[in-house]
PDB file of C-alpha atoms in Angstrom:
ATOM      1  CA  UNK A1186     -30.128 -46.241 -19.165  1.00  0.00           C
ATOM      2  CA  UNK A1187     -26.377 -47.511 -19.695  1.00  0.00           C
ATOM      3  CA  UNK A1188     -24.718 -47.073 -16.352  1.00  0.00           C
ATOM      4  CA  UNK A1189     -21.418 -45.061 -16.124  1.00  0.00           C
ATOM      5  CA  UNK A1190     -18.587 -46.957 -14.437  1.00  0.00           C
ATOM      6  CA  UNK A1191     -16.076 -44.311 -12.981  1.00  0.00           C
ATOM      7  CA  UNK A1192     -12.657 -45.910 -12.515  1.00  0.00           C
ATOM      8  CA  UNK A1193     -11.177 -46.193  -9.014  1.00  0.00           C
ATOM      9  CA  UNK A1194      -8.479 -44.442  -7.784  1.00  0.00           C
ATOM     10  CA  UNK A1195      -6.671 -45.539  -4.675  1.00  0.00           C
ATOM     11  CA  UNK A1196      -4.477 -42.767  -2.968  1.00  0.00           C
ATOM     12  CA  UNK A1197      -1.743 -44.080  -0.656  1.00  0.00           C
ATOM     13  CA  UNK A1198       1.306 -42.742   0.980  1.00  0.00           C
ATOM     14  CA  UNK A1199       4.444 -42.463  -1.577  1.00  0.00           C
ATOM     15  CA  UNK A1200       7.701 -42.639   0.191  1.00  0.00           C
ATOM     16  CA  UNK A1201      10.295 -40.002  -1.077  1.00  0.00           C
ATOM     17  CA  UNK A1202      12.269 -43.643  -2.182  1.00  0.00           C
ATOM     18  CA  UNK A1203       9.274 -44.475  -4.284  1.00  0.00           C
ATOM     19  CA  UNK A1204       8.714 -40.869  -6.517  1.00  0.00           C
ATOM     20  CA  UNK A1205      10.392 -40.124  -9.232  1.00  0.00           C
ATOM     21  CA  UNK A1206      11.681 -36.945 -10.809  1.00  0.00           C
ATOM     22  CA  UNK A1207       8.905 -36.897 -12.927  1.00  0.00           C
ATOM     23  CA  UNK A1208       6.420 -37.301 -10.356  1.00  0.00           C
ATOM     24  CA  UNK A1209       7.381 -35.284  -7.621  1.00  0.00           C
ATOM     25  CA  UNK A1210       7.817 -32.200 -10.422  1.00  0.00           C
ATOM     26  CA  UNK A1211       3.958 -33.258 -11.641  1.00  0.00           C
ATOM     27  CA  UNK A1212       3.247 -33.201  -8.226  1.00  0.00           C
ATOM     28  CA  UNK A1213       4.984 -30.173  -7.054  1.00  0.00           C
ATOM     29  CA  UNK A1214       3.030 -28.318 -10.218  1.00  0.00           C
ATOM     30  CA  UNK A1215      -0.141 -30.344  -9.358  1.00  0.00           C
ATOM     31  CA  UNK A1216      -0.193 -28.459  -5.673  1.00  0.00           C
ATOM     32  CA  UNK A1217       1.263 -25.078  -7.040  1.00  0.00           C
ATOM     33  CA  UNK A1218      -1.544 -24.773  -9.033  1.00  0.00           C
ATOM     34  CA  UNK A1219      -4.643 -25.860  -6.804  1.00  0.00           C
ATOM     35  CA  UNK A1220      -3.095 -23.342  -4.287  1.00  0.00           C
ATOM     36  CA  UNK A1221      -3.288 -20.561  -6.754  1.00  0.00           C
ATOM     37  CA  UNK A1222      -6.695 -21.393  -7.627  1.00  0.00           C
ATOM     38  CA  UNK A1223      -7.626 -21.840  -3.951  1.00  0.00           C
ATOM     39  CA  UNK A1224      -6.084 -18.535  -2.876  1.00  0.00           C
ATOM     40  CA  UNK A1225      -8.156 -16.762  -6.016  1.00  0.00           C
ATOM     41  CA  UNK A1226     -11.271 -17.850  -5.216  1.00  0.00           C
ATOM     42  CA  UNK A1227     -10.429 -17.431  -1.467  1.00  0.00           C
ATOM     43  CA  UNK A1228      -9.724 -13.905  -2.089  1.00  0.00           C
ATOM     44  CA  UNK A1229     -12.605 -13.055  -4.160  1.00  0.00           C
ATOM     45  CA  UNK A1230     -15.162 -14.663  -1.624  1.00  0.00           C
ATOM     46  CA  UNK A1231     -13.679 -11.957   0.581  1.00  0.00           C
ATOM     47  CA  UNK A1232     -15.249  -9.934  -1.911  1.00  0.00           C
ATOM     48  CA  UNK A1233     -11.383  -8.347  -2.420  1.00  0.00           C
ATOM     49  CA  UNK A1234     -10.336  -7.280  -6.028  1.00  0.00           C
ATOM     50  CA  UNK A1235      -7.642  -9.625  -6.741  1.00  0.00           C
ATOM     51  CA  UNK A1236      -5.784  -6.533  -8.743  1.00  0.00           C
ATOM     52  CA  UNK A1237      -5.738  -4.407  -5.794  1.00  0.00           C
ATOM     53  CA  UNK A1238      -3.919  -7.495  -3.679  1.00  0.00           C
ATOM     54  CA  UNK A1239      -1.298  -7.755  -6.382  1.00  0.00           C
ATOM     55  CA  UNK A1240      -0.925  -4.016  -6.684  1.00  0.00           C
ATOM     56  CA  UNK A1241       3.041  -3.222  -7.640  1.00  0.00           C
ATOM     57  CA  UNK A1242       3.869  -0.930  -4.655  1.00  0.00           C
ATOM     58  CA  UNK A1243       4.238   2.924  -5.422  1.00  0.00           C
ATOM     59  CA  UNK A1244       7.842   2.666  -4.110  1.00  0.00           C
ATOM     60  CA  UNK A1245      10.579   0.069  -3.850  1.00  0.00           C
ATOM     61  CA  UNK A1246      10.885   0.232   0.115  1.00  0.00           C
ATOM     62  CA  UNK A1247       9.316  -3.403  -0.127  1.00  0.00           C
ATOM     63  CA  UNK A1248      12.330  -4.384  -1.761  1.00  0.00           C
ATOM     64  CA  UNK A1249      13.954  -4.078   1.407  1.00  0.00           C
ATOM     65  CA  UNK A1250      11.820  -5.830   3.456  1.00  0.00           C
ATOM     66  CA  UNK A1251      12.033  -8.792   1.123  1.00  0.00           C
ATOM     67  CA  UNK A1252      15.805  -9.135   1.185  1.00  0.00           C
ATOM     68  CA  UNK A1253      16.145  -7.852   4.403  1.00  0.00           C
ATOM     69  CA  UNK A1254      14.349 -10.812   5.783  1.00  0.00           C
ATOM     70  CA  UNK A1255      15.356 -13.464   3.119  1.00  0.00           C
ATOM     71  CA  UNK A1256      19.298 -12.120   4.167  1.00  0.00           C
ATOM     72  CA  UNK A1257      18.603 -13.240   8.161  1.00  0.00           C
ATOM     73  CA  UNK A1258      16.477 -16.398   7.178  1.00  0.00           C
ATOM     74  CA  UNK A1259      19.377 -17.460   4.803  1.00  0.00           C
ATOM     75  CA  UNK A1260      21.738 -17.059   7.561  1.00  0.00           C
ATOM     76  CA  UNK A1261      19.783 -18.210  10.797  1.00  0.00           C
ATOM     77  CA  UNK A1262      19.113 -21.624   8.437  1.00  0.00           C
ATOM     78  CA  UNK A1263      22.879 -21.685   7.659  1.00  0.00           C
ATOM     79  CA  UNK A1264      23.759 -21.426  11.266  1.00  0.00           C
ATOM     80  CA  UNK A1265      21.198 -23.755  11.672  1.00  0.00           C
ATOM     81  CA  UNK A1266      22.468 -26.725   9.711  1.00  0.00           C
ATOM     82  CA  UNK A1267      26.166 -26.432  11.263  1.00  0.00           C
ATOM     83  CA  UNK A1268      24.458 -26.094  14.861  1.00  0.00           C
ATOM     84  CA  UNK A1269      21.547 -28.899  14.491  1.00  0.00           C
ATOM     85  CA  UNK A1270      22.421 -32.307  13.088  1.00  0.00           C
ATOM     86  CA  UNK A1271      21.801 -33.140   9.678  1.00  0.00           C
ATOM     87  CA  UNK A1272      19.294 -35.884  10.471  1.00  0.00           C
ATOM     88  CA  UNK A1273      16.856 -33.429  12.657  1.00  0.00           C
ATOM     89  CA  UNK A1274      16.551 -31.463   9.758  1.00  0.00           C
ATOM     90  CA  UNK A1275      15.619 -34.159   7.081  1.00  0.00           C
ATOM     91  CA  UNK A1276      12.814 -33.646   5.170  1.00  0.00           C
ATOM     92  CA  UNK A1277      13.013 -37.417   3.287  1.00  0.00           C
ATOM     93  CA  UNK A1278      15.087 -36.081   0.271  1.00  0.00           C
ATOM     94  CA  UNK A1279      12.657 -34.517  -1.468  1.00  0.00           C
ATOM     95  CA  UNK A1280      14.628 -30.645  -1.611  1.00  0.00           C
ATOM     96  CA  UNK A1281      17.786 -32.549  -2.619  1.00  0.00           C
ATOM     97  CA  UNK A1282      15.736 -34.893  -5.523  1.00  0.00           C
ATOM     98  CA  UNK A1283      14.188 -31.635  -6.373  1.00  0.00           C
ATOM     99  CA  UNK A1284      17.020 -29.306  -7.005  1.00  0.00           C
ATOM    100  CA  UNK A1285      20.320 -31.803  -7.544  1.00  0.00           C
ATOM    101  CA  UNK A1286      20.003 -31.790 -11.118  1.00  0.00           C
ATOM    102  CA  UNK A1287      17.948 -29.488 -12.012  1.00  0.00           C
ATOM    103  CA  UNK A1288      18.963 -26.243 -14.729  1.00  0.00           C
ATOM    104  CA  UNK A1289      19.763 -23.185 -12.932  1.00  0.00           C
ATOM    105  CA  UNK A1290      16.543 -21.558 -15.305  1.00  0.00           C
ATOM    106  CA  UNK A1291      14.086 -24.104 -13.884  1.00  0.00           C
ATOM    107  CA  UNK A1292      15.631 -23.444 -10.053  1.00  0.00           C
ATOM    108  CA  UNK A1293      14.202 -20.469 -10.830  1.00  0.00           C
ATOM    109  CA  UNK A1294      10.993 -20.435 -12.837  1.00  0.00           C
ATOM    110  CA  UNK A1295      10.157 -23.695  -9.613  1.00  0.00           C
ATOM    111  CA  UNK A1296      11.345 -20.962  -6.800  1.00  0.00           C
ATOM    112  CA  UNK A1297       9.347 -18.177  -8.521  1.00  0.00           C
ATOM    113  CA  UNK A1298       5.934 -20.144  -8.979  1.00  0.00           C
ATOM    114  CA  UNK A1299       6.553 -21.228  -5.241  1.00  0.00           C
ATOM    115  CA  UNK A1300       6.558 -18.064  -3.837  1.00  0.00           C
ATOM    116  CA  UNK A1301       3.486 -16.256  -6.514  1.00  0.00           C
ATOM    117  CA  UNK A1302       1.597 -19.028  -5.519  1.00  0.00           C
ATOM    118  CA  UNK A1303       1.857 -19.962  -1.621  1.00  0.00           C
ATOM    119  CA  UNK A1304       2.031 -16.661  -1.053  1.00  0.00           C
ATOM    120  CA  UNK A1305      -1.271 -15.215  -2.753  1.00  0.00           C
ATOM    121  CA  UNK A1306      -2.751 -18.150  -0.738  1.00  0.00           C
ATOM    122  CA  UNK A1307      -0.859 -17.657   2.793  1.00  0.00           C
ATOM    123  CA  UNK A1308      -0.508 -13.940   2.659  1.00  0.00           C
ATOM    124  CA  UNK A1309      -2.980 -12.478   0.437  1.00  0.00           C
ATOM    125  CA  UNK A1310      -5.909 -14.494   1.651  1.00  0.00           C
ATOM    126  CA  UNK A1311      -5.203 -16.878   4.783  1.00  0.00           C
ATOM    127  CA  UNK A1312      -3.554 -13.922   6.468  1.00  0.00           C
ATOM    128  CA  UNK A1313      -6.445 -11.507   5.680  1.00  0.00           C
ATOM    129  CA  UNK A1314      -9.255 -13.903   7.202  1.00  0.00           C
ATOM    130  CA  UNK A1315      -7.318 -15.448  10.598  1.00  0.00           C
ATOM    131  CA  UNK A1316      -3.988 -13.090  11.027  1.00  0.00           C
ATOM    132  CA  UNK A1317      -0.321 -14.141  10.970  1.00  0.00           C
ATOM    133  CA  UNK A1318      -0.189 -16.562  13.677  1.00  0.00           C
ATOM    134  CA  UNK A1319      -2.735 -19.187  12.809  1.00  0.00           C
ATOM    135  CA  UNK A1320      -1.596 -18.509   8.960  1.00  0.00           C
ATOM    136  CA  UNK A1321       1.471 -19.611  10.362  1.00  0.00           C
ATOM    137  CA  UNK A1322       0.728 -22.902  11.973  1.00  0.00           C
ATOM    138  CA  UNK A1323      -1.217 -23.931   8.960  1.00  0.00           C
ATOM    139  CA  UNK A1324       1.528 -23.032   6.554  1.00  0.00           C
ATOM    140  CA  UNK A1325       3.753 -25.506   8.733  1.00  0.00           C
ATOM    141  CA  UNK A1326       1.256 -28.127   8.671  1.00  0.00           C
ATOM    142  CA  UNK A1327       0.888 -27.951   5.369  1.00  0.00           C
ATOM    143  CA  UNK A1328       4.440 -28.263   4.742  1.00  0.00           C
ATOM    144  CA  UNK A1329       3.659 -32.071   6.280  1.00  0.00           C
ATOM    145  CA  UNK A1330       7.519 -33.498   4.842  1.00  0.00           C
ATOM    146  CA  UNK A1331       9.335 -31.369   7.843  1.00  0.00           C
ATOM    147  CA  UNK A1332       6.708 -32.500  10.543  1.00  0.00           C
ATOM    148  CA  UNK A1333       8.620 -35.926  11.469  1.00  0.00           C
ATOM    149  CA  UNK A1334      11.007 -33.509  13.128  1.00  0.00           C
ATOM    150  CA  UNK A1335       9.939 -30.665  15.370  1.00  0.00           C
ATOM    151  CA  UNK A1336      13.247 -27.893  14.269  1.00  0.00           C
ATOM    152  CA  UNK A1337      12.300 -27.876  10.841  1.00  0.00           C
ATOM    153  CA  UNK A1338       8.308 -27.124  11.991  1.00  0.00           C
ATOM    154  CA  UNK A1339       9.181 -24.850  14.185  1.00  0.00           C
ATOM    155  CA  UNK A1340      12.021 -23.035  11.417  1.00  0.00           C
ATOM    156  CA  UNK A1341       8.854 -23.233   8.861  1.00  0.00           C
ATOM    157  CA  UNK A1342       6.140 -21.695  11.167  1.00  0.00           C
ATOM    158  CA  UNK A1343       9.094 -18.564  12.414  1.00  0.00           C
ATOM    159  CA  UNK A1344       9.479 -18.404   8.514  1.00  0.00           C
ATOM    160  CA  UNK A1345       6.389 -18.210   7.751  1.00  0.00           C
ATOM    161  CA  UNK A1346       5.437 -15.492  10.417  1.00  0.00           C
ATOM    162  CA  UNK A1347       8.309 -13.556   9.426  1.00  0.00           C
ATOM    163  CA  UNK A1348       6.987 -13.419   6.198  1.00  0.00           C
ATOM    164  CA  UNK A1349       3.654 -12.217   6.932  1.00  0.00           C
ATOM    165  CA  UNK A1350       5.215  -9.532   9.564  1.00  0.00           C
ATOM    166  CA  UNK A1351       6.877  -8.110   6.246  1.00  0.00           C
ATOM    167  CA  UNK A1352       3.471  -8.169   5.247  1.00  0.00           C
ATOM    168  CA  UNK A1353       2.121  -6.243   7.373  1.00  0.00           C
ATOM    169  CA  UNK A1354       4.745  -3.831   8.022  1.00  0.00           C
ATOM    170  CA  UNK A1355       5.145  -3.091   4.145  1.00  0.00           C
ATOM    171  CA  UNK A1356       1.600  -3.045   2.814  1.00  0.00           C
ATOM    172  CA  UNK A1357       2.165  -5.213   0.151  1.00  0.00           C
ATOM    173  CA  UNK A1358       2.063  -8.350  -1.239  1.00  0.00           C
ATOM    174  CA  UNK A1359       5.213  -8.403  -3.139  1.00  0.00           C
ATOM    175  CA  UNK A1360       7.358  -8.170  -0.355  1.00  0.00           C
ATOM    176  CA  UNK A1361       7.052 -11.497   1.596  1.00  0.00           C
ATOM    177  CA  UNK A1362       6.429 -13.079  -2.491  1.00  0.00           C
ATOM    178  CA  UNK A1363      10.466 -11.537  -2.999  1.00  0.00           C
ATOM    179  CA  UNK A1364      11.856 -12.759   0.551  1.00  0.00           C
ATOM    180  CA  UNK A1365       9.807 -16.654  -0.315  1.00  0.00           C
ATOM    181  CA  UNK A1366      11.824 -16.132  -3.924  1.00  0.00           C
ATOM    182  CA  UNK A1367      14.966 -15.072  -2.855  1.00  0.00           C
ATOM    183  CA  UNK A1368      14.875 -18.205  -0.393  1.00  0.00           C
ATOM    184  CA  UNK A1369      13.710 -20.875  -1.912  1.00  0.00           C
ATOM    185  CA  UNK A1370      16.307 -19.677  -5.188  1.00  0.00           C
ATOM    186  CA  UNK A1371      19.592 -19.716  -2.774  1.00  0.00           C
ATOM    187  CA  UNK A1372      18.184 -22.837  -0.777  1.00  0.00           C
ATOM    188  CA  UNK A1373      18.065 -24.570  -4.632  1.00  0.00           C
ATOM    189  CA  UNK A1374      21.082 -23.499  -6.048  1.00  0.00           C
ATOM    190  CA  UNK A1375      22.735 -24.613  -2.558  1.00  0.00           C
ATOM    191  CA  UNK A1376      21.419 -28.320  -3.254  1.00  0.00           C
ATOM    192  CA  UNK A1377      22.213 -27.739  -6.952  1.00  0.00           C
ATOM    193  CA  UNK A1378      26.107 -26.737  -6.230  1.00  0.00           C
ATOM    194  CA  UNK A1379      26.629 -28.478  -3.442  1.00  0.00           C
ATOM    195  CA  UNK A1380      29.406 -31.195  -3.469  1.00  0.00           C
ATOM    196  CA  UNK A1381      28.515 -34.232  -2.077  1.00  0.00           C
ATOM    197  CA  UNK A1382      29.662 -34.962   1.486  1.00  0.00           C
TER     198      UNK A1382
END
């Protein structure tokens, strides 16, 4: 029997100096999509009818809750960034490599797959299984390019819990997947406009 030689694959830490535009967006799509497919299959082990979680609400209360919250999270993180200095909030250039040159449409189709996908995970199923505070602390974990500095942690994991208080308070998935939109959109077309300092 001819023996099958599987190449070998070293993984190693990639500085944000070292990726490329091309990589990190591979990359970024790479994740997106492993968390949708872990936050389906997550959801359906909870023997939970993946239709039902992404229900389109009855009203448009939700609506609300989504800008509502995305409106104070977009100002707390402006007041944030003249209040804390720039270098506490660093997250190795990878927002800035991300959205500097990007088309306005692709801001948009990156901000929207963000928020479907992180937030079927996070919400939809995390949330379901250990409740919004441990979702929380995982969701800042996993966000592992703010945890060199403790304000941006701490500003992910009150984001995050914010977002699955919405949760809870609306009934509905689509609410905290609008705010995680609506944020990520303005945070992009912030870097994307933004004149250089």
């Amino acid at each position: 029997m001819k023996k099958f030689k599987f190449p070998k694959f070293k993984i190693q830490k990639a500085e944000p100096q070292q990726l490329t535009e091309r990589l990190l967006l591979i990359n970024l799509y790479f994740t997106q999509g492993l968390t949708l497919i872990i936050g389906v299959v997550w959801i359906l082990l909870q023997k939970r009818n993946l239709l039902d979680v992404l229900a389109w609400p009855d009203n448009y209360q939700f609506i609300w809750w989504g800008l509502g919250l995305a409106g104070i999270m977009l100002v707390m993180d402006l007041v944030l960034s003249y209040v804390i200095p720039q270098e506490s909030m660093d997250d190795g250039g990878i927002n800035e490599m991300l959205f500097r040159g990007r088309p306005i449409w692709h801001i948009v189709c990156i901000a929207a797959i963000v928020a479907v996908c992180e937030e079927l995970l996070f919400r939809g199923a995390i949330q379901h299984a250990i409740g919004p505070y441990w979702t929380s602390i995982l969701f800042a974990v996993i966000h592992i390019r703010y945890l060199r500095h403790w304000i941006p942690t701490g500003w992910v994991f009150v984001s995050s819990y914010g977002l699955g208080w919405i949760y809870l308070q609306s009934g509905t998935l689509w609410t905290p997947i609008l705010c995680h939109f609506i944020i990520d959109l303005v945070s992009g077309l912030a870097i994307r406009f933004r004149r250089g300092s």
